[in-house]
Amino acid sequence: MSETQGFLRNVRVPALRAPAALPATIRVDDPSPVLAAHYAAIATTRMAGLPFLNPALEVEVAQCRRLAGDWLAVVITPWSILLTLVFGGGALWRDAGQGERVRCELPVGEMAFIADVGENGLGPFLYCPLIAPAQGIESQACARAIAAEAIDACLQAAPVLMPQADRSDSEPQGLTRRTFLLGRRV
């Protein structure tokens, strides 16, 4: 056996490789109907009967707005409330393989999304779970209110944080996921 063959046998190969990125096609029209169809199909198949589902909630695209040419939406499901990004030809979108994490710069700051490929004609999209599981949400109306506040918060510029002399080192600095979801300003 040659020295090169021995070296190649010792090279580690990852057991799981991220799938290749699927290029998204531009969505000119509001993607709400295809987002809703995608999640409704999941609700009736893969998620049907699971114990952590909230029976007070149903699949709904509660908010969908254009941002920097792309589509930012909040989707309510019986298992979570998700922020989703669909390619509209804008500056936020990044092609990525299914399951890859993608960082997007929203007005509120950088947020991490997960790449996925939707059914029912949706194609590639990105999502960020805001609340999962959704068991503590009392009603669809309450979930809609959360969705409205979440998208409004995402579209507002993050506050400029100035260091304070009396702040202890044990206090968290900046905008955390918890403060974002609870609507607290630091």
PDB file of C-alpha atoms in Angstrom:
ATOM      1  CA  MET A   1       0.000   0.000   0.000  1.00  0.00           C
ATOM      2  CA  SER A   2       1.374   3.384  -0.938  1.00  0.00           C
ATOM      3  CA  GLU A   3       1.789   6.202   1.570  1.00  0.00           C
ATOM      4  CA  THR A   4      -0.996   8.197  -0.131  1.00  0.00           C
ATOM      5  CA  GLN A   5      -3.508   5.350   0.124  1.00  0.00           C
ATOM      6  CA  GLY A   6      -2.767   4.918   3.849  1.00  0.00           C
ATOM      7  CA  PHE A   7      -3.267   8.664   4.408  1.00  0.00           C
ATOM      8  CA  LEU A   8      -6.625   8.709   2.588  1.00  0.00           C
ATOM      9  CA  ARG A   9      -7.953   5.843   4.698  1.00  0.00           C
ATOM     10  CA  ASN A  10      -7.397   7.909   7.847  1.00  0.00           C
ATOM     11  CA  VAL A  11      -9.281  10.997   6.644  1.00  0.00           C
ATOM     12  CA  ARG A  12     -12.513  11.419   8.578  1.00  0.00           C
ATOM     13  CA  VAL A  13     -15.658  11.719   6.518  1.00  0.00           C
ATOM     14  CA  PRO A  14     -18.701  13.260   8.217  1.00  0.00           C
ATOM     15  CA  ALA A  15     -21.585  10.841   8.676  1.00  0.00           C
ATOM     16  CA  LEU A  16     -24.107  13.505   7.768  1.00  0.00           C
ATOM     17  CA  ARG A  17     -23.587  16.175   5.174  1.00  0.00           C
ATOM     18  CA  ALA A  18     -25.874  19.164   4.829  1.00  0.00           C
ATOM     19  CA  PRO A  19     -27.980  18.983   1.690  1.00  0.00           C
ATOM     20  CA  ALA A  20     -27.067  21.287  -1.146  1.00  0.00           C
ATOM     21  CA  ALA A  21     -28.780  24.645  -1.148  1.00  0.00           C
ATOM     22  CA  LEU A  22     -31.872  24.811  -3.311  1.00  0.00           C
ATOM     23  CA  PRO A  23     -32.112  28.152  -5.085  1.00  0.00           C
ATOM     24  CA  ALA A  24     -35.383  29.864  -4.293  1.00  0.00           C
ATOM     25  CA  THR A  25     -37.613  31.382  -6.931  1.00  0.00           C
ATOM     26  CA  ILE A  26     -38.869  34.917  -6.476  1.00  0.00           C
ATOM     27  CA  ARG A  27     -42.364  35.245  -5.005  1.00  0.00           C
ATOM     28  CA  VAL A  28     -43.996  38.410  -6.239  1.00  0.00           C
ATOM     29  CA  ASP A  29     -47.356  37.773  -4.558  1.00  0.00           C
ATOM     30  CA  ASP A  30     -48.074  37.374  -0.848  1.00  0.00           C
ATOM     31  CA  PRO A  31     -46.931  33.834   0.137  1.00  0.00           C
ATOM     32  CA  SER A  32     -49.536  33.509   2.922  1.00  0.00           C
ATOM     33  CA  PRO A  33     -51.757  30.971   1.096  1.00  0.00           C
ATOM     34  CA  VAL A  34     -48.880  28.584   0.301  1.00  0.00           C
ATOM     35  CA  LEU A  35     -47.375  28.981   3.795  1.00  0.00           C
ATOM     36  CA  ALA A  36     -50.760  28.125   5.314  1.00  0.00           C
ATOM     37  CA  ALA A  37     -51.175  25.124   2.983  1.00  0.00           C
ATOM     38  CA  HIS A  38     -47.691  23.862   3.868  1.00  0.00           C
ATOM     39  CA  TYR A  39     -48.276  24.000   7.625  1.00  0.00           C
ATOM     40  CA  ALA A  40     -51.847  22.679   7.339  1.00  0.00           C
ATOM     41  CA  ALA A  41     -50.475  19.607   5.543  1.00  0.00           C
ATOM     42  CA  ILE A  42     -47.950  19.077   8.352  1.00  0.00           C
ATOM     43  CA  ALA A  43     -50.698  19.500  10.982  1.00  0.00           C
ATOM     44  CA  THR A  44     -52.835  16.764   9.422  1.00  0.00           C
ATOM     45  CA  THR A  45     -49.961  14.334   8.801  1.00  0.00           C
ATOM     46  CA  ARG A  46     -46.702  14.452  10.757  1.00  0.00           C
ATOM     47  CA  MET A  47     -48.072  16.364  13.759  1.00  0.00           C
ATOM     48  CA  ALA A  48     -51.524  14.783  13.999  1.00  0.00           C
ATOM     49  CA  GLY A  49     -52.275  13.446  17.473  1.00  0.00           C
ATOM     50  CA  LEU A  50     -49.047  14.507  19.170  1.00  0.00           C
ATOM     51  CA  PRO A  51     -49.523  15.268  22.878  1.00  0.00           C
ATOM     52  CA  PHE A  52     -47.901  18.718  22.904  1.00  0.00           C
ATOM     53  CA  LEU A  53     -50.310  20.264  20.370  1.00  0.00           C
ATOM     54  CA  ASN A  54     -52.461  23.143  21.589  1.00  0.00           C
ATOM     55  CA  PRO A  55     -56.101  22.364  20.652  1.00  0.00           C
ATOM     56  CA  ALA A  56     -56.994  26.076  20.957  1.00  0.00           C
ATOM     57  CA  LEU A  57     -54.766  26.926  17.975  1.00  0.00           C
ATOM     58  CA  GLU A  58     -55.051  26.294  14.263  1.00  0.00           C
ATOM     59  CA  VAL A  59     -52.724  26.965  11.351  1.00  0.00           C
ATOM     60  CA  GLU A  60     -52.863  30.597  10.261  1.00  0.00           C
ATOM     61  CA  VAL A  61     -50.520  33.115   8.686  1.00  0.00           C
ATOM     62  CA  ALA A  62     -51.307  35.933  11.086  1.00  0.00           C
ATOM     63  CA  GLN A  63     -48.994  38.574   9.661  1.00  0.00           C
ATOM     64  CA  CYS A  64     -47.119  38.851   6.365  1.00  0.00           C
ATOM     65  CA  ARG A  65     -45.196  41.931   5.297  1.00  0.00           C
ATOM     66  CA  ARG A  66     -42.588  42.924   2.743  1.00  0.00           C
ATOM     67  CA  LEU A  67     -39.176  43.718   4.163  1.00  0.00           C
ATOM     68  CA  ALA A  68     -36.199  44.699   2.000  1.00  0.00           C
ATOM     69  CA  GLY A  69     -37.913  43.019  -0.961  1.00  0.00           C
ATOM     70  CA  ASP A  70     -38.532  39.685   0.789  1.00  0.00           C
ATOM     71  CA  TRP A  71     -41.574  38.391   2.719  1.00  0.00           C
ATOM     72  CA  LEU A  72     -41.522  38.237   6.524  1.00  0.00           C
ATOM     73  CA  ALA A  73     -44.457  36.374   8.069  1.00  0.00           C
ATOM     74  CA  VAL A  74     -45.580  35.051  11.434  1.00  0.00           C
ATOM     75  CA  VAL A  75     -47.215  31.635  11.246  1.00  0.00           C
ATOM     76  CA  ILE A  76     -49.376  30.246  14.043  1.00  0.00           C
ATOM     77  CA  THR A  77     -49.576  26.457  14.371  1.00  0.00           C
ATOM     78  CA  PRO A  78     -50.880  24.202  17.162  1.00  0.00           C
ATOM     79  CA  TRP A  79     -47.238  23.413  18.059  1.00  0.00           C
ATOM     80  CA  SER A  80     -45.479  26.784  17.674  1.00  0.00           C
ATOM     81  CA  ILE A  81     -45.433  30.370  16.506  1.00  0.00           C
ATOM     82  CA  LEU A  82     -42.817  30.867  13.802  1.00  0.00           C
ATOM     83  CA  LEU A  83     -41.229  33.830  12.095  1.00  0.00           C
ATOM     84  CA  THR A  84     -40.738  32.887   8.441  1.00  0.00           C
ATOM     85  CA  LEU A  85     -38.834  34.454   5.579  1.00  0.00           C
ATOM     86  CA  VAL A  86     -39.791  33.749   1.968  1.00  0.00           C
ATOM     87  CA  PHE A  87     -37.725  34.950  -0.988  1.00  0.00           C
ATOM     88  CA  GLY A  88     -39.242  37.924  -2.753  1.00  0.00           C
ATOM     89  CA  GLY A  89     -36.131  38.944  -4.688  1.00  0.00           C
ATOM     90  CA  GLY A  90     -34.820  41.099  -1.856  1.00  0.00           C
ATOM     91  CA  ALA A  91     -31.679  41.575   0.185  1.00  0.00           C
ATOM     92  CA  LEU A  92     -32.474  39.433   3.259  1.00  0.00           C
ATOM     93  CA  TRP A  93     -32.674  36.028   1.578  1.00  0.00           C
ATOM     94  CA  ARG A  94     -29.797  33.506   1.609  1.00  0.00           C
ATOM     95  CA  ASP A  95     -29.990  30.184  -0.242  1.00  0.00           C
ATOM     96  CA  ALA A  96     -29.161  27.353   2.165  1.00  0.00           C
ATOM     97  CA  GLY A  97     -29.471  23.591   2.440  1.00  0.00           C
ATOM     98  CA  GLN A  98     -32.367  22.143   4.400  1.00  0.00           C
ATOM     99  CA  GLY A  99     -31.591  22.273   8.132  1.00  0.00           C
ATOM    100  CA  GLU A 100     -28.794  24.844   7.797  1.00  0.00           C
ATOM    101  CA  ARG A 101     -28.817  27.895  10.050  1.00  0.00           C
ATOM    102  CA  VAL A 102     -28.861  31.263   8.319  1.00  0.00           C
ATOM    103  CA  ARG A 103     -28.343  34.630   9.994  1.00  0.00           C
ATOM    104  CA  CYS A 104     -30.476  37.469   8.668  1.00  0.00           C
ATOM    105  CA  GLU A 105     -30.145  41.116   9.588  1.00  0.00           C
ATOM    106  CA  LEU A 106     -33.591  42.463  10.473  1.00  0.00           C
ATOM    107  CA  PRO A 107     -34.209  46.021  11.691  1.00  0.00           C
ATOM    108  CA  VAL A 108     -34.319  44.684  15.287  1.00  0.00           C
ATOM    109  CA  GLY A 109     -30.928  43.010  14.801  1.00  0.00           C
ATOM    110  CA  GLU A 110     -29.478  39.741  13.581  1.00  0.00           C
ATOM    111  CA  MET A 111     -31.718  36.685  13.938  1.00  0.00           C
ATOM    112  CA  ALA A 112     -30.941  33.026  13.255  1.00  0.00           C
ATOM    113  CA  PHE A 113     -33.269  31.162  10.906  1.00  0.00           C
ATOM    114  CA  ILE A 114     -33.362  27.511   9.839  1.00  0.00           C
ATOM    115  CA  ALA A 115     -33.608  26.621   6.157  1.00  0.00           C
ATOM    116  CA  ASP A 116     -36.408  24.311   5.054  1.00  0.00           C
ATOM    117  CA  VAL A 117     -38.207  23.271   1.896  1.00  0.00           C
ATOM    118  CA  GLY A 118     -41.962  23.607   1.874  1.00  0.00           C
ATOM    119  CA  GLU A 119     -44.658  21.447   0.384  1.00  0.00           C
ATOM    120  CA  ASN A 120     -47.646  22.520  -1.717  1.00  0.00           C
ATOM    121  CA  GLY A 121     -45.563  24.754  -3.994  1.00  0.00           C
ATOM    122  CA  LEU A 122     -43.859  26.742  -1.233  1.00  0.00           C
ATOM    123  CA  GLY A 123     -40.283  25.748  -2.052  1.00  0.00           C
ATOM    124  CA  PRO A 124     -37.303  26.928   0.031  1.00  0.00           C
ATOM    125  CA  PHE A 125     -38.031  29.168   3.014  1.00  0.00           C
ATOM    126  CA  LEU A 126     -36.443  30.108   6.336  1.00  0.00           C
ATOM    127  CA  TYR A 127     -38.054  29.914   9.765  1.00  0.00           C
ATOM    128  CA  CYS A 128     -37.262  30.997  13.312  1.00  0.00           C
ATOM    129  CA  PRO A 129     -39.309  29.474  16.165  1.00  0.00           C
ATOM    130  CA  LEU A 130     -40.551  32.281  18.425  1.00  0.00           C
ATOM    131  CA  ILE A 131     -42.649  30.137  20.771  1.00  0.00           C
ATOM    132  CA  ALA A 132     -42.403  26.357  20.882  1.00  0.00           C
ATOM    133  CA  PRO A 133     -44.329  24.508  22.129  1.00  0.00           C
ATOM    134  CA  ALA A 134     -47.404  26.736  22.066  1.00  0.00           C
ATOM    135  CA  GLN A 135     -49.206  25.057  24.957  1.00  0.00           C
ATOM    136  CA  GLY A 136     -49.531  28.171  27.127  1.00  0.00           C
ATOM    137  CA  ILE A 137     -51.398  30.234  24.539  1.00  0.00           C
ATOM    138  CA  GLU A 138     -55.075  30.484  25.488  1.00  0.00           C
ATOM    139  CA  SER A 139     -56.712  31.207  22.139  1.00  0.00           C
ATOM    140  CA  GLN A 140     -56.233  31.952  18.458  1.00  0.00           C
ATOM    141  CA  ALA A 141     -56.927  35.625  19.206  1.00  0.00           C
ATOM    142  CA  CYS A 142     -54.127  35.641  21.777  1.00  0.00           C
ATOM    143  CA  ALA A 143     -51.782  33.992  19.247  1.00  0.00           C
ATOM    144  CA  ARG A 144     -52.707  36.658  16.672  1.00  0.00           C
ATOM    145  CA  ALA A 145     -51.864  39.388  19.187  1.00  0.00           C
ATOM    146  CA  ILE A 146     -48.484  37.738  19.850  1.00  0.00           C
ATOM    147  CA  ALA A 147     -47.873  37.522  16.088  1.00  0.00           C
ATOM    148  CA  ALA A 148     -48.683  41.213  15.585  1.00  0.00           C
ATOM    149  CA  GLU A 149     -46.353  42.248  18.411  1.00  0.00           C
ATOM    150  CA  ALA A 150     -43.594  39.945  17.160  1.00  0.00           C
ATOM    151  CA  ILE A 151     -43.579  41.297  13.623  1.00  0.00           C
ATOM    152  CA  ASP A 152     -43.817  44.893  14.864  1.00  0.00           C
ATOM    153  CA  ALA A 153     -40.812  44.249  17.124  1.00  0.00           C
ATOM    154  CA  CYS A 154     -38.833  42.724  14.234  1.00  0.00           C
ATOM    155  CA  LEU A 155     -39.482  45.786  12.086  1.00  0.00           C
ATOM    156  CA  GLN A 156     -38.328  48.278  14.732  1.00  0.00           C
ATOM    157  CA  ALA A 157     -34.689  49.217  15.045  1.00  0.00           C
ATOM    158  CA  ALA A 158     -32.971  47.758  18.077  1.00  0.00           C
ATOM    159  CA  PRO A 159     -32.372  50.288  20.832  1.00  0.00           C
ATOM    160  CA  VAL A 160     -28.855  51.590  21.177  1.00  0.00           C
ATOM    161  CA  LEU A 161     -27.529  50.153  24.404  1.00  0.00           C
ATOM    162  CA  MET A 162     -25.240  52.339  26.456  1.00  0.00           C
ATOM    163  CA  PRO A 163     -23.209  50.811  29.266  1.00  0.00           C
ATOM    164  CA  GLN A 164     -24.309  51.934  32.698  1.00  0.00           C
ATOM    165  CA  ALA A 165     -21.912  52.345  35.594  1.00  0.00           C
ATOM    166  CA  ASP A 166     -24.334  50.803  38.111  1.00  0.00           C
ATOM    167  CA  ARG A 167     -25.102  47.665  36.062  1.00  0.00           C
ATOM    168  CA  SER A 168     -23.612  44.514  37.576  1.00  0.00           C
ATOM    169  CA  ASP A 169     -21.609  42.057  35.492  1.00  0.00           C
ATOM    170  CA  SER A 170     -24.221  39.351  36.170  1.00  0.00           C
ATOM    171  CA  GLU A 171     -26.947  41.186  34.231  1.00  0.00           C
ATOM    172  CA  PRO A 172     -27.288  40.221  30.567  1.00  0.00           C
ATOM    173  CA  GLN A 173     -26.208  42.844  28.057  1.00  0.00           C
ATOM    174  CA  GLY A 174     -28.212  43.563  24.900  1.00  0.00           C
ATOM    175  CA  LEU A 175     -31.329  42.137  23.366  1.00  0.00           C
ATOM    176  CA  THR A 176     -31.854  38.491  24.244  1.00  0.00           C
ATOM    177  CA  ARG A 177     -34.427  36.118  22.800  1.00  0.00           C
ATOM    178  CA  ARG A 178     -36.275  36.187  26.123  1.00  0.00           C
ATOM    179  CA  THR A 179     -36.476  40.011  26.257  1.00  0.00           C
ATOM    180  CA  PHE A 180     -37.535  40.112  22.604  1.00  0.00           C
ATOM    181  CA  LEU A 181     -40.368  37.617  23.140  1.00  0.00           C
ATOM    182  CA  LEU A 182     -41.528  39.236  26.371  1.00  0.00           C
ATOM    183  CA  GLY A 183     -41.363  42.713  24.846  1.00  0.00           C
ATOM    184  CA  ARG A 184     -38.967  44.089  27.427  1.00  0.00           C
ATOM    185  CA  ARG A 185     -36.502  46.786  26.526  1.00  0.00           C
ATOM    186  CA  VAL A 186     -33.076  46.870  28.031  1.00  0.00           C
TER     187      VAL A 186
END
